[in-house]
PDB file of N, CA and C and ligand atoms in Angstrom:
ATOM      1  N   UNK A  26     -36.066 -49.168  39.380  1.00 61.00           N
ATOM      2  CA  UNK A  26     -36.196 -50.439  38.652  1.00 61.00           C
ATOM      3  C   UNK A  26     -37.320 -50.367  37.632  1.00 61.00           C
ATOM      4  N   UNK A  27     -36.792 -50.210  36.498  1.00 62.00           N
ATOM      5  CA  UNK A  27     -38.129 -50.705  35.621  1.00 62.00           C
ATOM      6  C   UNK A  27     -38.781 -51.674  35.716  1.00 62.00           C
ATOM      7  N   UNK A  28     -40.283 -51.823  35.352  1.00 66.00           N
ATOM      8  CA  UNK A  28     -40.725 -53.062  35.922  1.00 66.00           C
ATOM      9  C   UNK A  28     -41.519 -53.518  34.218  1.00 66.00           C
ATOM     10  N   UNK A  29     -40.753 -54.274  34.041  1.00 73.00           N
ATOM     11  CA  UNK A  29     -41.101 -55.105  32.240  1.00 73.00           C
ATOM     12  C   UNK A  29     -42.137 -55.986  33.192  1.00 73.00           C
ATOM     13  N   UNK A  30     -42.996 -56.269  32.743  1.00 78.00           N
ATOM     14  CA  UNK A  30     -43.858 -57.732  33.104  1.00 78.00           C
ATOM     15  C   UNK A  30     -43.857 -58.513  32.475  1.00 78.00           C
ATOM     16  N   UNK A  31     -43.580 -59.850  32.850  1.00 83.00           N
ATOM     17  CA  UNK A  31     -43.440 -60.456  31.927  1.00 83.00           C
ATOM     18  C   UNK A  31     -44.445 -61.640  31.692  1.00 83.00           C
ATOM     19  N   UNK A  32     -44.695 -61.509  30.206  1.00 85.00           N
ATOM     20  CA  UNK A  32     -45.893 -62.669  30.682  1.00 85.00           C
ATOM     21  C   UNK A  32     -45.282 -64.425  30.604  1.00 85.00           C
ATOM     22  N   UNK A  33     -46.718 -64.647  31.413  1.00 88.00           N
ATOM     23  CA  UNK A  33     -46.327 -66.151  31.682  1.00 88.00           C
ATOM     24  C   UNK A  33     -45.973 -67.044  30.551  1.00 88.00           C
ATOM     25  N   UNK A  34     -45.068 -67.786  30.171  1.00 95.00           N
ATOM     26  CA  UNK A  34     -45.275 -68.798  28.641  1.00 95.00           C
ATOM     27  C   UNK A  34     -45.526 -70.396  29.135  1.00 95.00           C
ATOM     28  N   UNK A  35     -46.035 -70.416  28.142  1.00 95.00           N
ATOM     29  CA  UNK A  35     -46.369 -71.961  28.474  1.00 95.00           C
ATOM     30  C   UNK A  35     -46.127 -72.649  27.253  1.00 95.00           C
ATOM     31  N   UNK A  36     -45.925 -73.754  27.259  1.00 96.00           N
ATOM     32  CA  UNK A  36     -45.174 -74.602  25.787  1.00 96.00           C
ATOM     33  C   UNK A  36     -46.741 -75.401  25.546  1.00 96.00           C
ATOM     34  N   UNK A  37     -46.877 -75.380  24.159  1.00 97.00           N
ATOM     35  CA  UNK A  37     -47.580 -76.502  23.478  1.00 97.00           C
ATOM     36  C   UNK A  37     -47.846 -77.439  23.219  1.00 97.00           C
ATOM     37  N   UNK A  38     -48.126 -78.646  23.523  1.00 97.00           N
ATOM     38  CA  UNK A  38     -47.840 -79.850  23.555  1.00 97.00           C
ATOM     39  C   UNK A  38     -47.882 -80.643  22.293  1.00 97.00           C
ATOM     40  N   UNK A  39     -48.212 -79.469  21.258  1.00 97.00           N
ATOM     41  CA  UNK A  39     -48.943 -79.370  20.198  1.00 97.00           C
ATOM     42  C   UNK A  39     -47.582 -79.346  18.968  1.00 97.00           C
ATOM     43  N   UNK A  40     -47.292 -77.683  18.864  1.00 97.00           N
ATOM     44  CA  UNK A  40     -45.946 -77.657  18.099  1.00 97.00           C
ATOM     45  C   UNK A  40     -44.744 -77.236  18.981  1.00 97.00           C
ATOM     46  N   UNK A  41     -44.589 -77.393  20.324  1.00 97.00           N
ATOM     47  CA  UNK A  41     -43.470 -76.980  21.054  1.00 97.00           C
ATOM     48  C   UNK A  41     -43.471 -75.830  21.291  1.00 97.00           C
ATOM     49  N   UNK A  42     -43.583 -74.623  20.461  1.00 97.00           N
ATOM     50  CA  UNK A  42     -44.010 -72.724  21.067  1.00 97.00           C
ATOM     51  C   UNK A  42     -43.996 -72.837  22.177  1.00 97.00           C
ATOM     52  N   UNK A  43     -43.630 -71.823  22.690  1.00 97.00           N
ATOM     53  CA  UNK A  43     -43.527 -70.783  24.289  1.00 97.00           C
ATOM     54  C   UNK A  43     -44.651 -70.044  23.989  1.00 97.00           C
ATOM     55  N   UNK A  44     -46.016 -70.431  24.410  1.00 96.00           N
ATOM     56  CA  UNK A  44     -46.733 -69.205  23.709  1.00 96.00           C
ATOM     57  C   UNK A  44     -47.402 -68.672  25.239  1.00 96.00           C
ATOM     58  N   UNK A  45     -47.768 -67.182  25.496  1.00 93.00           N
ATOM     59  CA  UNK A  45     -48.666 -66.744  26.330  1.00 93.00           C
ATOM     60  C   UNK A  45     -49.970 -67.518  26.605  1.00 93.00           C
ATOM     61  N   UNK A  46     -49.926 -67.748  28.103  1.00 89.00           N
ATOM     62  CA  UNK A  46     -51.310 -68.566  28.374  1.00 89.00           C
ATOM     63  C   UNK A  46     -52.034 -69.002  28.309  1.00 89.00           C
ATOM     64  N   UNK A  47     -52.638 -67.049  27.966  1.00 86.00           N
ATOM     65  CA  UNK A  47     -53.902 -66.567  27.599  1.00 86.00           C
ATOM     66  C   UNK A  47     -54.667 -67.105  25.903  1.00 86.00           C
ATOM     67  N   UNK A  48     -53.322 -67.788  25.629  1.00 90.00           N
ATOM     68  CA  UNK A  48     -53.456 -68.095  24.144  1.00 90.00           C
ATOM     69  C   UNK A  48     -53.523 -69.592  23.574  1.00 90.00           C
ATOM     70  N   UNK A  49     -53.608 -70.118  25.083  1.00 93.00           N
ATOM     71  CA  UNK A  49     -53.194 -71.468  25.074  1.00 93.00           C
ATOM     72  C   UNK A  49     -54.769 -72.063  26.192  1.00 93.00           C
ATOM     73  N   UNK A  50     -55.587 -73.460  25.330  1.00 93.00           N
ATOM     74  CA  UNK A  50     -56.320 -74.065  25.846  1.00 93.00           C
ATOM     75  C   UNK A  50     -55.327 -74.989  27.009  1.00 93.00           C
ATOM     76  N   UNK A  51     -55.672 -75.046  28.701  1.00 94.00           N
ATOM     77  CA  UNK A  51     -55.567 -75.480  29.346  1.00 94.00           C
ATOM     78  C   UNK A  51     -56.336 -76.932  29.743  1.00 94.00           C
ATOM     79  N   UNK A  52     -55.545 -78.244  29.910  1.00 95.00           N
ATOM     80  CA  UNK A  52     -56.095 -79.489  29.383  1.00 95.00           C
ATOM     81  C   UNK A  52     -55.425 -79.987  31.312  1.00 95.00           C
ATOM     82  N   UNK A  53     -56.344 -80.044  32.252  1.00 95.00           N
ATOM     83  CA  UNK A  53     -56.126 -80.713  33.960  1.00 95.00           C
ATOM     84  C   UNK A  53     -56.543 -81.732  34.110  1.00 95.00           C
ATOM     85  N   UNK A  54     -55.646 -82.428  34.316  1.00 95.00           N
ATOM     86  CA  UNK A  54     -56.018 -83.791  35.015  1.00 95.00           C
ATOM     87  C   UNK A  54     -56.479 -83.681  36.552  1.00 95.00           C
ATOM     88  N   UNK A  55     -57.587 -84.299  36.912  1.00 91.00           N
ATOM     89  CA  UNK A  55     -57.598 -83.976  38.105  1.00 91.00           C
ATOM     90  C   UNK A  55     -57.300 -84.949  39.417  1.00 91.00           C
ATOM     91  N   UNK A  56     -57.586 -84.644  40.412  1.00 89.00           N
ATOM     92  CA  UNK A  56     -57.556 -85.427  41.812  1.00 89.00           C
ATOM     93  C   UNK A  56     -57.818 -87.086  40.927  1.00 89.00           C
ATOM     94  N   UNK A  57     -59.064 -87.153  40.553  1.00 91.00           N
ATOM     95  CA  UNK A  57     -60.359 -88.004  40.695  1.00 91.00           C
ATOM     96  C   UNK A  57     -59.607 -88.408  39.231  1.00 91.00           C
ATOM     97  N   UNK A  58     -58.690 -88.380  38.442  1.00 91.00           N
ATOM     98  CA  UNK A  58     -58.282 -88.627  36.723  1.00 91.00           C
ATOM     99  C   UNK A  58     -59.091 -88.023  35.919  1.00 91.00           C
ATOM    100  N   UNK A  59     -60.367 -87.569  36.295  1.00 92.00           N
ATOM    101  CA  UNK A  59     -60.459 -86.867  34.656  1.00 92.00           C
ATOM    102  C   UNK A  59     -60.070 -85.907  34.398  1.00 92.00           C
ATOM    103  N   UNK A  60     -59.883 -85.967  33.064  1.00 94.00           N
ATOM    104  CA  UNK A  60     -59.638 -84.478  32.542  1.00 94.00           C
ATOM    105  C   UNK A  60     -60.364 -83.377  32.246  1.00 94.00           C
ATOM    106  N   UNK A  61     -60.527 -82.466  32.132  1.00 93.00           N
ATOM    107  CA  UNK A  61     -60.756 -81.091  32.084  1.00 93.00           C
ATOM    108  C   UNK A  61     -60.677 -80.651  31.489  1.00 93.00           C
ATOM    109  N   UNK A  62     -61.143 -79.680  30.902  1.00 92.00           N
ATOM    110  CA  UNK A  62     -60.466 -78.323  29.763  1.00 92.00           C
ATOM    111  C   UNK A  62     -60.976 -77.291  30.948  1.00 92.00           C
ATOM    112  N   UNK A  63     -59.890 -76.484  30.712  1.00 89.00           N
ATOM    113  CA  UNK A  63     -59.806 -75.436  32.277  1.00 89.00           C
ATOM    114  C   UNK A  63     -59.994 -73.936  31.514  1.00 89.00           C
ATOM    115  N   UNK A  64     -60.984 -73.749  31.096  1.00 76.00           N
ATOM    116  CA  UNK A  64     -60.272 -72.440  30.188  1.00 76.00           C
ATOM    117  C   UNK A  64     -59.912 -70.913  31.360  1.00 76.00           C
ATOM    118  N   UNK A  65     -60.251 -71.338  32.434  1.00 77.00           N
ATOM    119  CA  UNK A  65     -59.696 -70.295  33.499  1.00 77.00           C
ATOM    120  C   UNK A  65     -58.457 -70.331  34.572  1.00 77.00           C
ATOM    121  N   UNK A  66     -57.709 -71.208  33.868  1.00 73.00           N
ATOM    122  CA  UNK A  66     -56.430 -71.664  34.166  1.00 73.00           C
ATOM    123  C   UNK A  66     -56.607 -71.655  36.094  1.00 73.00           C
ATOM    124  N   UNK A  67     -57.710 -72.214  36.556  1.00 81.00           N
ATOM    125  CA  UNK A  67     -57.572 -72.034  37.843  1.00 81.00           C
ATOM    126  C   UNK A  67     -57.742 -73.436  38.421  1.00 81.00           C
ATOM    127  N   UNK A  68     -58.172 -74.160  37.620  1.00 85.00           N
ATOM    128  CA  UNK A  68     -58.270 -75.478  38.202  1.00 85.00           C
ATOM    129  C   UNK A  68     -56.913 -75.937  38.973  1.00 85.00           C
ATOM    130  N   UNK A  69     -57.412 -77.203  40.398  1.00 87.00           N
ATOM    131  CA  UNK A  69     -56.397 -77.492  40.457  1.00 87.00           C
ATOM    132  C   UNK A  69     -56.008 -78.795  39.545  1.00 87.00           C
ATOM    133  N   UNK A  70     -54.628 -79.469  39.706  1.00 90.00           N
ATOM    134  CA  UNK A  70     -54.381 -80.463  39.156  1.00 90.00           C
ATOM    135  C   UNK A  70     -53.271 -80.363  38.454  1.00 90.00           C
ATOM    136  N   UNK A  71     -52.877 -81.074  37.501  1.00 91.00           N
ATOM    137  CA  UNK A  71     -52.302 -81.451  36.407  1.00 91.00           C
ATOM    138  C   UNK A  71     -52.114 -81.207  35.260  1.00 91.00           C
ATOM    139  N   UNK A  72     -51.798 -80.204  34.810  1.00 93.00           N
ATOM    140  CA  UNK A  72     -51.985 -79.352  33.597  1.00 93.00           C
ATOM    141  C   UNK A  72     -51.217 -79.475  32.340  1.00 93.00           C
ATOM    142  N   UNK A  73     -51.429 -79.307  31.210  1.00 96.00           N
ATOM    143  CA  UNK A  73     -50.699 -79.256  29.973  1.00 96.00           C
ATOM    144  C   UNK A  73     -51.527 -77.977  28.781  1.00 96.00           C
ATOM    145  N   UNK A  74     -50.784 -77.689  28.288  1.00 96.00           N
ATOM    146  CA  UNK A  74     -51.318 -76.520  27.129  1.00 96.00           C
ATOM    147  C   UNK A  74     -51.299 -77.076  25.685  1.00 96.00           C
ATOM    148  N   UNK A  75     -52.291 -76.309  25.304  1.00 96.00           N
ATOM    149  CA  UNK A  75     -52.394 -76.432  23.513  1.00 96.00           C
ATOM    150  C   UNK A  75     -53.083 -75.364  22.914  1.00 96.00           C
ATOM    151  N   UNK A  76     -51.769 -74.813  21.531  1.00 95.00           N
ATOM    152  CA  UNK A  76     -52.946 -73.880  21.169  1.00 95.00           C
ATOM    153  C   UNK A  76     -54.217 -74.070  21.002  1.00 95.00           C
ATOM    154  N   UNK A  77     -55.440 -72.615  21.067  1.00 93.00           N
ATOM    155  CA  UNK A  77     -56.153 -72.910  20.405  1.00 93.00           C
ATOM    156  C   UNK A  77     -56.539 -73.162  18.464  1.00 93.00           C
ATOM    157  N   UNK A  78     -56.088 -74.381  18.109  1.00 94.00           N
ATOM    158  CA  UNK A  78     -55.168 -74.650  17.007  1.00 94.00           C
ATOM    159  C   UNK A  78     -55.622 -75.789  16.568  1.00 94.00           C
ATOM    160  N   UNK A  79     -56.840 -76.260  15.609  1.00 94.00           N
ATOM    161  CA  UNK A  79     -56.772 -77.561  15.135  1.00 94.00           C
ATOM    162  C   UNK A  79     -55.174 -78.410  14.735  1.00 94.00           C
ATOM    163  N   UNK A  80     -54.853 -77.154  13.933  1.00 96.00           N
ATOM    164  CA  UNK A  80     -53.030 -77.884  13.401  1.00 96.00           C
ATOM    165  C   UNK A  80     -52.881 -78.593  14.833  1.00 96.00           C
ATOM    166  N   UNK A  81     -52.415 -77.943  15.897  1.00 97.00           N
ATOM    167  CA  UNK A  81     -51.891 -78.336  16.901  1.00 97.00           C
ATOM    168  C   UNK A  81     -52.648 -79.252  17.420  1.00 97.00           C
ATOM    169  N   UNK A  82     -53.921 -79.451  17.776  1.00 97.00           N
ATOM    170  CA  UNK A  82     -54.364 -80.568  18.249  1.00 97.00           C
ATOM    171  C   UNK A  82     -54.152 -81.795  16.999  1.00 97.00           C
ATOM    172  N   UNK A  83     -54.220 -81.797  16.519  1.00 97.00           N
ATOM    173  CA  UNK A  83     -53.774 -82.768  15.188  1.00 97.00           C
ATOM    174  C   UNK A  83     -52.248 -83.040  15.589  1.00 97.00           C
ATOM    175  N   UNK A  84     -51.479 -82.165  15.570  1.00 97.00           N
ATOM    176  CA  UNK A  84     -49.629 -82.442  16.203  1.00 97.00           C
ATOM    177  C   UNK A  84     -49.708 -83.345  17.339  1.00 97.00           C
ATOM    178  N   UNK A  85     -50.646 -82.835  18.206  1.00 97.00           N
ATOM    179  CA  UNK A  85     -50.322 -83.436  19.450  1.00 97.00           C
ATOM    180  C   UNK A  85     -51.057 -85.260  19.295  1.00 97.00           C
ATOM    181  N   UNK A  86     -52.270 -84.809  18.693  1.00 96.00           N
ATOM    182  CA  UNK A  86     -52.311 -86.436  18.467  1.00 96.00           C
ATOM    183  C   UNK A  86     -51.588 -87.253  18.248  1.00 96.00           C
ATOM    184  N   UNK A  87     -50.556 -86.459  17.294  1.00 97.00           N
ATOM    185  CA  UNK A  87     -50.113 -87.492  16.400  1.00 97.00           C
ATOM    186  C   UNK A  87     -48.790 -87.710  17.360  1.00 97.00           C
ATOM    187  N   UNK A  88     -48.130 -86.652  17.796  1.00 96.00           N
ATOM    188  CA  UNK A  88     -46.906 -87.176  18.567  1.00 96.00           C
ATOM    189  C   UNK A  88     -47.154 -87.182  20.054  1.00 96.00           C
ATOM    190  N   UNK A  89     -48.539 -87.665  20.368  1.00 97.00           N
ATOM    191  CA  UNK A  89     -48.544 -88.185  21.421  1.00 97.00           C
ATOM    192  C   UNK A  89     -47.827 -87.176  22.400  1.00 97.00           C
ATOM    193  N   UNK A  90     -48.115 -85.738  22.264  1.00 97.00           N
ATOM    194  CA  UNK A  90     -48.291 -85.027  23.315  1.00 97.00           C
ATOM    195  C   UNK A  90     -48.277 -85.233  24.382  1.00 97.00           C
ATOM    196  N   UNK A  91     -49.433 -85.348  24.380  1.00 97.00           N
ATOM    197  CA  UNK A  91     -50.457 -84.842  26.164  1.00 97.00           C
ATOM    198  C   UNK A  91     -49.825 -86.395  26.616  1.00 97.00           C
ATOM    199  N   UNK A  92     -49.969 -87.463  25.947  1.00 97.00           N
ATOM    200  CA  UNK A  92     -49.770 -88.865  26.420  1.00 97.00           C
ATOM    201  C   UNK A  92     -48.006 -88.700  27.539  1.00 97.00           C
ATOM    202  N   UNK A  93     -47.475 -88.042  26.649  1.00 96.00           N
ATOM    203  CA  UNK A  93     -46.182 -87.653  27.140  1.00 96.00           C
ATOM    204  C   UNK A  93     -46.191 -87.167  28.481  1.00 96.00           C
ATOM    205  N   UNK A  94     -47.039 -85.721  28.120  1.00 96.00           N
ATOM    206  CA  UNK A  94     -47.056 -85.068  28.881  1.00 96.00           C
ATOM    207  C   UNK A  94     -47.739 -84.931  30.394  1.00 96.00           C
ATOM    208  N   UNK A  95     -49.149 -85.846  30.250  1.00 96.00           N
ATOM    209  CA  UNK A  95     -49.928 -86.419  31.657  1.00 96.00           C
ATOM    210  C   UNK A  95     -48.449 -87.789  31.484  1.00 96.00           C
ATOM    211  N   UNK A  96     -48.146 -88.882  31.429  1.00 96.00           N
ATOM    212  CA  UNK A  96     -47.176 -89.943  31.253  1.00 96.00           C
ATOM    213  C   UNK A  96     -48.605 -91.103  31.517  1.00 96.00           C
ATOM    214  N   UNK A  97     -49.916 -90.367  30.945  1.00 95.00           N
ATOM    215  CA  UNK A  97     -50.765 -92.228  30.643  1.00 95.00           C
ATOM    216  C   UNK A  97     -51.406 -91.614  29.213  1.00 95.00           C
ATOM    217  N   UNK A  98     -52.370 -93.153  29.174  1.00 95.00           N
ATOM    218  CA  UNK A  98     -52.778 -92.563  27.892  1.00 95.00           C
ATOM    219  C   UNK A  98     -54.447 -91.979  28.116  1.00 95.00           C
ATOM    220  N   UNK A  99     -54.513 -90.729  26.931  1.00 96.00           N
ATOM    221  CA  UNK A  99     -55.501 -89.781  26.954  1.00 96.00           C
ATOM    222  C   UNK A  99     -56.968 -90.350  26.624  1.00 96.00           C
ATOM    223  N   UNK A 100     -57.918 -90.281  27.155  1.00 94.00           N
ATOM    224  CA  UNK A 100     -58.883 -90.846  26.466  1.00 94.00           C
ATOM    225  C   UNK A 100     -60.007 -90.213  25.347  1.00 94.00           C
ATOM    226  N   UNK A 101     -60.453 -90.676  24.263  1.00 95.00           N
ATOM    227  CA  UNK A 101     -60.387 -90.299  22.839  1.00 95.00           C
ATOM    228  C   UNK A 101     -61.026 -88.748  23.559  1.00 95.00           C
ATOM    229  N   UNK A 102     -62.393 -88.993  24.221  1.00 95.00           N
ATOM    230  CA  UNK A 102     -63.028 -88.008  24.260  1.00 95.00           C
ATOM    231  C   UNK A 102     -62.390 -86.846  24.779  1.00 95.00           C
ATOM    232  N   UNK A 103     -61.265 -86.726  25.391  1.00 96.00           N
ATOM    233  CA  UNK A 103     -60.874 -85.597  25.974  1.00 96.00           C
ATOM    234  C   UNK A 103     -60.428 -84.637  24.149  1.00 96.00           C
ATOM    235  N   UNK A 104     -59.619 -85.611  23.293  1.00 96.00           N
ATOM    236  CA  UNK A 104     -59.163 -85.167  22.270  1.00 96.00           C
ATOM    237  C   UNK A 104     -60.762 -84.276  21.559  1.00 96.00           C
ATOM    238  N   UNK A 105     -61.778 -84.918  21.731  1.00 96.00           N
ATOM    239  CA  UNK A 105     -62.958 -84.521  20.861  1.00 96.00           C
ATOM    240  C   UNK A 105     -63.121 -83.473  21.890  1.00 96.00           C
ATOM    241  N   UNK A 106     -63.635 -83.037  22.580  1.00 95.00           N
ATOM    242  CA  UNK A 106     -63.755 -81.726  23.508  1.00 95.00           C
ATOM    243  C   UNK A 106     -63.072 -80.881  23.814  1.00 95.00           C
ATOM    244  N   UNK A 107     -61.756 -80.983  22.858  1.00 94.00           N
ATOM    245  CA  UNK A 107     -61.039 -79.970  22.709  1.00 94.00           C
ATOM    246  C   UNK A 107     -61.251 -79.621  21.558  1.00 94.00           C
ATOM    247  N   UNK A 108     -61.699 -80.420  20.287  1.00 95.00           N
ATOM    248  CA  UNK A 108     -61.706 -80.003  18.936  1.00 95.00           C
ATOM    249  C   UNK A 108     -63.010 -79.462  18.931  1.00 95.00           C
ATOM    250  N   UNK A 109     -64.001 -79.725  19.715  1.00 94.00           N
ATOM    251  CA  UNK A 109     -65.392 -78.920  19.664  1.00 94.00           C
ATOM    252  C   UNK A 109     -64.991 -77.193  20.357  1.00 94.00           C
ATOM    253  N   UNK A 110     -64.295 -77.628  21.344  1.00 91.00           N
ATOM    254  CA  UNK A 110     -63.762 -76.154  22.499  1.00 91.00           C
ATOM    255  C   UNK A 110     -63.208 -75.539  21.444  1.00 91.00           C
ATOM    256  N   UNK A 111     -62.058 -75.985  20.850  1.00 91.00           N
ATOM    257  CA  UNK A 111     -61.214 -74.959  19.550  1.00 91.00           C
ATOM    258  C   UNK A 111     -63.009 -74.257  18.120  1.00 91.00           C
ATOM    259  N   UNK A 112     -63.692 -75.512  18.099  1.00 92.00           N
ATOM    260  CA  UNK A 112     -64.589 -74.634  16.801  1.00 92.00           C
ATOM    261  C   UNK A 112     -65.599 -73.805  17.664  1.00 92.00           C
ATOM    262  N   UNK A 113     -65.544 -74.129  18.730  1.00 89.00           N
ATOM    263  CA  UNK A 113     -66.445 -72.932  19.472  1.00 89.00           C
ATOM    264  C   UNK A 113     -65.928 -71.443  19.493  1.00 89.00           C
ATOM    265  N   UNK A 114     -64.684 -71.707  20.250  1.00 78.00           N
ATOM    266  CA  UNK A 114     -63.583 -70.580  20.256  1.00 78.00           C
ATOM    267  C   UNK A 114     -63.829 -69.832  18.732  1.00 78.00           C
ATOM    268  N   UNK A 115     -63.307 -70.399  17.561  1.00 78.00           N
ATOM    269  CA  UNK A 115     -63.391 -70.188  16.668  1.00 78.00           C
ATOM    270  C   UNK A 115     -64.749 -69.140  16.212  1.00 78.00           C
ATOM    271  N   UNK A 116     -65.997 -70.161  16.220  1.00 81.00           N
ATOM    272  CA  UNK A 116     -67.213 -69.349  15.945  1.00 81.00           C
ATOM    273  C   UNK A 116     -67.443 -67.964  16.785  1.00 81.00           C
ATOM    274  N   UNK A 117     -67.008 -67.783  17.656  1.00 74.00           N
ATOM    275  CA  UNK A 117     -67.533 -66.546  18.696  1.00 74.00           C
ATOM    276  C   UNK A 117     -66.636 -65.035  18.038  1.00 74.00           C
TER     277      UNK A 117
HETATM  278 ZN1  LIG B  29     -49.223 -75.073  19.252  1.00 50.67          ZN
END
């Protein structure tokens, strides 16, 4: 048996993509409701993806993504601590 590995995909909440994980900011809701940015995909909880992608966090704002995707609504700051997490990402 050949053994292809395959990697994990996870969709965007952002522009829809199947993209690898590893490539994707992890956003957990938890036990307790807050949210998270998980960047070690180990948290438990409630999870949704977004690239690391101003475009995409901008998409998802706008079509109400994550709102979709947790089914309440997001609160502002989670949106701002991802756009600081993406220019961090960015700078390094
Ligand atoms: Zn995306």
């Amino acid at each position: 048996m050949a053994s292809t590995r395959k990697v994990p995909l996870r969709k965007c909440v952002g522009c829809g993509e199947m993209k690898p994980k590893k490539e994707l900011i992890r956003v957990v809701r938890c036990e307790d409701g807050n949210f998270v940015l998980d960047a070690t995909g180990k948290k438990n909880g409630r999870g949704a993806y977004i690239c690391n992608s101003g475009d995409c966090l901008g998409k998802a704002v706008k079509s109400k993504g994550l709102e979709r995707s947790f089914k309440q609504a997001i609160p502002p700051e989670v949106y701002e601590r991802l756009e600081k997490e993406m220019n961090e990402i960015e700078a390094r």
